[in-house]
PDB file of C-alpha atoms in Angstrom:
ATOM      1  CA  MET A   1      21.542  -0.690  16.574  1.00 43.00           C
ATOM      2  CA  ASN A   2      19.095   1.512  15.188  1.00 44.00           C
ATOM      3  CA  GLY A   3      18.324   0.223  11.754  1.00 45.00           C
ATOM      4  CA  ASP A   4      21.393   2.195   9.920  1.00 44.00           C
ATOM      5  CA  ASP A   5      24.051   0.762   8.149  1.00 43.00           C
ATOM      6  CA  LEU A   6      27.559   0.855   9.849  1.00 45.00           C
ATOM      7  CA  ALA A   7      29.104   3.782   7.369  1.00 46.00           C
ATOM      8  CA  GLY A   8      25.559   5.445   9.137  1.00 46.00           C
ATOM      9  CA  ARG A   9      23.492   5.788   6.630  1.00 43.00           C
ATOM     10  CA  PRO A  10      19.825   4.535   6.433  1.00 45.00           C
ATOM     11  CA  PRO A  11      19.062   0.783   5.313  1.00 47.00           C
ATOM     12  CA  ALA A  12      18.146   0.837   1.704  1.00 45.00           C
ATOM     13  CA  PRO A  13      14.830   0.561   1.138  1.00 47.00           C
ATOM     14  CA  THR A  14      13.273  -3.115   0.660  1.00 54.00           C
ATOM     15  CA  GLY A  15      11.028  -2.926  -2.395  1.00 58.00           C
ATOM     16  CA  PRO A  16      10.228  -0.267  -5.185  1.00 56.00           C
ATOM     17  CA  LEU A  17       7.322   1.665  -3.320  1.00 52.00           C
ATOM     18  CA  GLU A  18       9.017   1.445   0.523  1.00 57.00           C
ATOM     19  CA  PRO A  19       9.903   4.718   0.737  1.00 50.00           C
ATOM     20  CA  TRP A  20       6.905   6.571   0.226  1.00 56.00           C
ATOM     21  CA  PRO A  21       5.023   6.266   2.895  1.00 54.00           C
ATOM     22  CA  ASP A  22       7.988   7.306   4.758  1.00 67.00           C
ATOM     23  CA  THR A  23       8.914  10.318   2.751  1.00 75.00           C
ATOM     24  CA  VAL A  24       5.050  12.076   1.608  1.00 82.00           C
ATOM     25  CA  ARG A  25       2.006  13.078   3.480  1.00 87.00           C
ATOM     26  CA  TRP A  26      -0.064  10.840   2.231  1.00 89.00           C
ATOM     27  CA  GLN A  27      -4.148  11.890   1.762  1.00 93.00           C
ATOM     28  CA  PRO A  28      -6.642   9.196   2.622  1.00 93.00           C
ATOM     29  CA  ILE A  29     -10.047   8.881   0.582  1.00 95.00           C
ATOM     30  CA  SER A  30     -13.463   8.277   2.902  1.00 95.00           C
ATOM     31  CA  ARG A  31     -14.069   5.099   4.500  1.00 96.00           C
ATOM     32  CA  ASP A  32     -17.304   5.499   3.100  1.00 96.00           C
ATOM     33  CA  LEU A  33     -16.084   4.533  -0.226  1.00 96.00           C
ATOM     34  CA  ILE A  34     -16.382   0.988   1.855  1.00 96.00           C
ATOM     35  CA  TRP A  35     -19.908   1.221   2.106  1.00 97.00           C
ATOM     36  CA  VAL A  36     -20.260   1.862  -1.884  1.00 97.00           C
ATOM     37  CA  GLU A  37     -18.066  -1.389  -2.693  1.00 96.00           C
ATOM     38  CA  LEU A  38     -19.816  -3.429  -0.305  1.00 97.00           C
ATOM     39  CA  ILE A  39     -22.997  -2.063  -2.047  1.00 97.00           C
ATOM     40  CA  ARG A  40     -21.969  -3.080  -5.161  1.00 96.00           C
ATOM     41  CA  LEU A  41     -20.732  -6.704  -4.043  1.00 96.00           C
ATOM     42  CA  GLY A  42     -24.624  -6.781  -2.952  1.00 95.00           C
ATOM     43  CA  ILE A  43     -25.833  -6.274  -5.792  1.00 96.00           C
ATOM     44  CA  GLY A  44     -23.663  -8.024  -7.905  1.00 94.00           C
ATOM     45  CA  LEU A  45     -23.770 -11.299  -5.796  1.00 94.00           C
ATOM     46  CA  ALA A  46     -27.981 -10.986  -5.557  1.00 95.00           C
ATOM     47  CA  VAL A  47     -28.465 -10.740  -9.610  1.00 94.00           C
ATOM     48  CA  ALA A  48     -25.564 -14.139  -9.028  1.00 91.00           C
ATOM     49  CA  LEU A  49     -27.577 -15.939  -6.422  1.00 90.00           C
ATOM     50  CA  VAL A  50     -31.015 -15.556  -8.221  1.00 92.00           C
ATOM     51  CA  VAL A  51     -29.294 -16.832 -11.945  1.00 90.00           C
ATOM     52  CA  LEU A  52     -28.132 -19.775 -10.529  1.00 87.00           C
ATOM     53  CA  GLY A  53     -31.006 -20.096  -7.849  1.00 86.00           C
ATOM     54  CA  VAL A  54     -33.305 -20.542 -10.285  1.00 89.00           C
ATOM     55  CA  ALA A  55     -30.968 -22.628 -12.921  1.00 87.00           C
ATOM     56  CA  TRP A  56     -30.666 -24.886  -9.514  1.00 84.00           C
ATOM     57  CA  ALA A  57     -34.607 -24.686  -8.733  1.00 86.00           C
ATOM     58  CA  VAL A  58     -35.154 -26.049 -12.405  1.00 89.00           C
ATOM     59  CA  ALA A  59     -32.096 -28.118 -13.144  1.00 88.00           C
ATOM     60  CA  GLY A  60     -31.715 -29.993  -9.924  1.00 83.00           C
ATOM     61  CA  HIS A  61     -27.908 -30.852 -11.030  1.00 85.00           C
ATOM     62  CA  TRP A  62     -25.785 -30.756  -7.318  1.00 85.00           C
ATOM     63  CA  LEU A  63     -23.768 -28.896  -9.314  1.00 88.00           C
ATOM     64  CA  LEU A  64     -25.090 -25.313  -9.064  1.00 85.00           C
ATOM     65  CA  GLY A  65     -25.509 -25.750  -5.029  1.00 83.00           C
ATOM     66  CA  ALA A  66     -22.121 -26.199  -5.298  1.00 89.00           C
ATOM     67  CA  ALA A  67     -21.675 -22.822  -7.474  1.00 88.00           C
ATOM     68  CA  LEU A  68     -23.917 -21.336  -5.326  1.00 87.00           C
ATOM     69  CA  GLY A  69     -21.947 -22.117  -2.410  1.00 90.00           C
ATOM     70  CA  VAL A  70     -18.631 -20.863  -3.433  1.00 92.00           C
ATOM     71  CA  ALA A  71     -20.083 -17.766  -5.222  1.00 92.00           C
ATOM     72  CA  LEU A  72     -21.008 -16.687  -1.031  1.00 93.00           C
ATOM     73  CA  LEU A  73     -17.396 -17.814  -0.361  1.00 96.00           C
ATOM     74  CA  LEU A  74     -16.067 -15.043  -2.574  1.00 95.00           C
ATOM     75  CA  ALA A  75     -18.161 -12.868  -1.937  1.00 95.00           C
ATOM     76  CA  ALA A  76     -17.472 -13.033   1.306  1.00 95.00           C
ATOM     77  CA  TRP A  77     -13.722 -13.171   1.001  1.00 96.00           C
ATOM     78  CA  ARG A  78     -14.144  -9.809  -1.343  1.00 95.00           C
ATOM     79  CA  ALA A  79     -15.865  -7.915   1.443  1.00 95.00           C
ATOM     80  CA  VAL A  80     -12.993  -8.937   3.461  1.00 94.00           C
ATOM     81  CA  THR A  81      -9.785  -7.499   0.885  1.00 94.00           C
ATOM     82  CA  ILE A  82     -12.881  -4.491  -0.160  1.00 95.00           C
ATOM     83  CA  VAL A  83     -12.126  -2.707   3.427  1.00 93.00           C
ATOM     84  CA  ARG A  84      -8.569  -3.428   2.961  1.00 93.00           C
ATOM     85  CA  ALA A  85      -8.627  -2.620  -0.552  1.00 93.00           C
ATOM     86  CA  VAL A  86     -10.100   1.487   0.189  1.00 94.00           C
ATOM     87  CA  ARG A  87      -8.050   1.511   3.096  1.00 92.00           C
ATOM     88  CA  ALA A  88      -4.392   1.133   0.977  1.00 91.00           C
ATOM     89  CA  TRP A  89      -6.051   4.072  -1.329  1.00 93.00           C
ATOM     90  CA  GLY A  90      -3.891   7.511  -1.453  1.00 92.00           C
ATOM     91  CA  TYR A  91      -3.327  10.241  -3.066  1.00 93.00           C
ATOM     92  CA  ALA A  92      -0.232  12.596  -2.205  1.00 92.00           C
ATOM     93  CA  GLU A  93       1.156  16.713  -3.511  1.00 91.00           C
ATOM     94  CA  ARG A  94       3.758  17.160  -4.237  1.00 88.00           C
ATOM     95  CA  ALA A  95       5.548  20.397  -6.159  1.00 86.00           C
ATOM     96  CA  ASP A  96       5.476  18.581  -9.038  1.00 88.00           C
ATOM     97  CA  ASP A  97       3.675  15.677  -9.659  1.00 89.00           C
ATOM     98  CA  LEU A  98       0.889  13.920  -8.264  1.00 90.00           C
ATOM     99  CA  LEU A  99       1.407  10.437  -6.837  1.00 90.00           C
ATOM    100  CA  VAL A 100      -1.586   8.139  -5.995  1.00 91.00           C
ATOM    101  CA  ARG A 101      -1.080   4.440  -4.844  1.00 90.00           C
ATOM    102  CA  HIS A 102      -3.225   1.918  -4.130  1.00 90.00           C
ATOM    103  CA  GLY A 103      -3.839  -2.271  -4.005  1.00 87.00           C
ATOM    104  CA  LEU A 104      -3.055  -4.818  -1.818  1.00 83.00           C
ATOM    105  CA  LEU A 105      -1.381  -8.272  -3.157  1.00 85.00           C
ATOM    106  CA  VAL A 106       0.244  -5.868  -6.530  1.00 86.00           C
ATOM    107  CA  ARG A 107       1.351  -1.989  -4.900  1.00 85.00           C
ATOM    108  CA  ARG A 108       1.010   0.735  -7.031  1.00 87.00           C
ATOM    109  CA  LEU A 109       2.241   3.565  -7.261  1.00 87.00           C
ATOM    110  CA  SER A 110       1.690   6.309  -9.782  1.00 86.00           C
ATOM    111  CA  ILE A 111       3.660   9.549 -10.602  1.00 87.00           C
ATOM    112  CA  VAL A 112       1.899  11.915 -13.157  1.00 88.00           C
ATOM    113  CA  PRO A 113       3.663  15.257 -13.323  1.00 88.00           C
ATOM    114  CA  TYR A 114       1.551  18.169 -13.462  1.00 87.00           C
ATOM    115  CA  SER A 115       2.713  19.381 -16.813  1.00 85.00           C
ATOM    116  CA  ARG A 116       1.971  15.844 -18.621  1.00 84.00           C
ATOM    117  CA  MET A 117      -2.074  16.106 -17.725  1.00 85.00           C
ATOM    118  CA  GLN A 118      -4.286  17.121 -20.509  1.00 84.00           C
ATOM    119  CA  PHE A 119      -7.375  17.580 -18.178  1.00 86.00           C
ATOM    120  CA  VAL A 120      -8.502  17.111 -15.102  1.00 89.00           C
ATOM    121  CA  ASP A 121     -12.422  14.560 -14.185  1.00 91.00           C
ATOM    122  CA  VAL A 122     -14.486  15.119 -11.733  1.00 94.00           C
ATOM    123  CA  SER A 123     -17.282  12.111 -11.316  1.00 94.00           C
ATOM    124  CA  ALA A 124     -19.992  10.740  -9.307  1.00 95.00           C
ATOM    125  CA  GLY A 125     -22.800   7.713  -9.845  1.00 94.00           C
ATOM    126  CA  PRO A 126     -25.503   7.597  -8.393  1.00 96.00           C
ATOM    127  CA  LEU A 127     -23.879   5.418  -4.833  1.00 95.00           C
ATOM    128  CA  GLU A 128     -20.700   7.509  -4.985  1.00 96.00           C
ATOM    129  CA  ARG A 129     -23.661  10.756  -4.901  1.00 96.00           C
ATOM    130  CA  ALA A 130     -25.986   9.102  -2.436  1.00 96.00           C
ATOM    131  CA  PHE A 131     -22.620   8.530   0.050  1.00 97.00           C
ATOM    132  CA  ASP A 132     -21.656  11.941  -0.882  1.00 97.00           C
ATOM    133  CA  LEU A 133     -18.379  10.862  -2.906  1.00 97.00           C
ATOM    134  CA  ALA A 134     -16.593  11.290  -6.115  1.00 96.00           C
ATOM    135  CA  THR A 135     -13.480  10.140  -8.277  1.00 96.00           C
ATOM    136  CA  VAL A 136     -11.142  12.746  -9.506  1.00 95.00           C
ATOM    137  CA  GLN A 137      -9.928  11.328 -13.176  1.00 92.00           C
ATOM    138  CA  LEU A 138      -6.874  12.179 -14.108  1.00 89.00           C
ATOM    139  CA  HIS A 139      -5.979  11.751 -17.699  1.00 86.00           C
ATOM    140  CA  THR A 140      -2.247  12.614 -19.849  1.00 82.00           C
ATOM    141  CA  ALA A 141      -1.263  12.060 -22.968  1.00 76.00           C
ATOM    142  CA  ALA A 142      -0.237   8.286 -22.262  1.00 73.00           C
ATOM    143  CA  ALA A 143      -3.105   6.241 -21.067  1.00 65.00           C
ATOM    144  CA  ALA A 144      -1.534   3.878 -19.873  1.00 68.00           C
ATOM    145  CA  SER A 145      -0.487   6.523 -17.207  1.00 64.00           C
ATOM    146  CA  ASP A 146      -4.203   7.536 -16.457  1.00 64.00           C
ATOM    147  CA  ALA A 147      -5.179   7.857 -12.785  1.00 85.00           C
ATOM    148  CA  ARG A 148      -8.130   8.890 -10.840  1.00 91.00           C
ATOM    149  CA  VAL A 149      -9.079   9.305  -6.670  1.00 94.00           C
ATOM    150  CA  PRO A 150     -11.887   7.772  -6.185  1.00 95.00           C
ATOM    151  CA  GLY A 151     -13.434   8.417  -2.541  1.00 95.00           C
ATOM    152  CA  LEU A 152     -13.389  11.762  -2.065  1.00 96.00           C
ATOM    153  CA  ARG A 153     -16.007  14.746  -0.685  1.00 96.00           C
ATOM    154  CA  PRO A 154     -17.419  16.312  -3.293  1.00 95.00           C
ATOM    155  CA  ALA A 155     -15.658  20.014  -2.139  1.00 95.00           C
ATOM    156  CA  GLU A 156     -11.815  18.128  -2.124  1.00 95.00           C
ATOM    157  CA  ALA A 157     -12.810  16.265  -5.473  1.00 95.00           C
ATOM    158  CA  SER A 158     -13.287  20.221  -6.672  1.00 94.00           C
ATOM    159  CA  ARG A 159     -10.165  21.858  -4.981  1.00 94.00           C
ATOM    160  CA  LEU A 160      -7.926  19.261  -5.811  1.00 93.00           C
ATOM    161  CA  ARG A 161      -9.768  19.317 -10.159  1.00 93.00           C
ATOM    162  CA  ASP A 162      -8.685  23.072  -9.998  1.00 92.00           C
ATOM    163  CA  ARG A 163      -5.220  23.109  -7.918  1.00 91.00           C
ATOM    164  CA  LEU A 164      -4.455  20.201 -10.282  1.00 89.00           C
ATOM    165  CA  THR A 165      -5.770  22.348 -13.446  1.00 88.00           C
ATOM    166  CA  ALA A 166      -4.150  25.426 -12.545  1.00 87.00           C
ATOM    167  CA  LEU A 167      -0.476  23.585 -12.338  1.00 85.00           C
ATOM    168  CA  GLY A 168      -1.107  21.707 -15.183  1.00 78.00           C
ATOM    169  CA  GLU A 169      -1.451  24.580 -16.764  1.00 77.00           C
ATOM    170  CA  ASP A 170       1.459  26.531 -15.392  1.00 75.00           C
ATOM    171  CA  ARG A 171       4.285  23.901 -15.769  1.00 67.00           C
ATOM    172  CA  ALA A 172       2.941  23.419 -19.392  1.00 62.00           C
ATOM    173  CA  GLU A 173       3.306  27.123 -20.690  1.00 56.00           C
ATOM    174  CA  GLY A 174       7.167  26.284 -20.135  1.00 51.00           C
ATOM    175  CA  LEU A 175       7.333  23.266 -22.307  1.00 49.00           C
TER     176      LEU A 175
END
């Protein structure tokens, strides 16, 4: 049997997000975002280790040494999850909306209708610029429905911004 039920219908999806990966063509983001996130983690970890190390050297309490160990373990765990989290990001352009997915433990799928977009923002911080990356931020009337697509090359971010802006204007004219 090929997975269809007896009536010849495909099986029901196993969860609310299951049909999306198979029904749309997902565009991945750049894997260079992994390096950006790992550097951010490293900077945060360095600050935490310096503070904990100085406090441990001054106070000498064993709990501060334990906190150093826990910080290192958490950083190692976070480094592994960063790689998987970046690979989970994706976006898909459809006729009437943009889909954005991300998340590992909690999978999130945002569907942003072009007609609801108010403006589209492209940003790139110092680390993103160093790795030739940008983030496209979509703003809608409802603050909870704002979506972002990080880890895009600047040319793709500009193309997506221009396309989404044009589609948003076209769809909004009919309202």
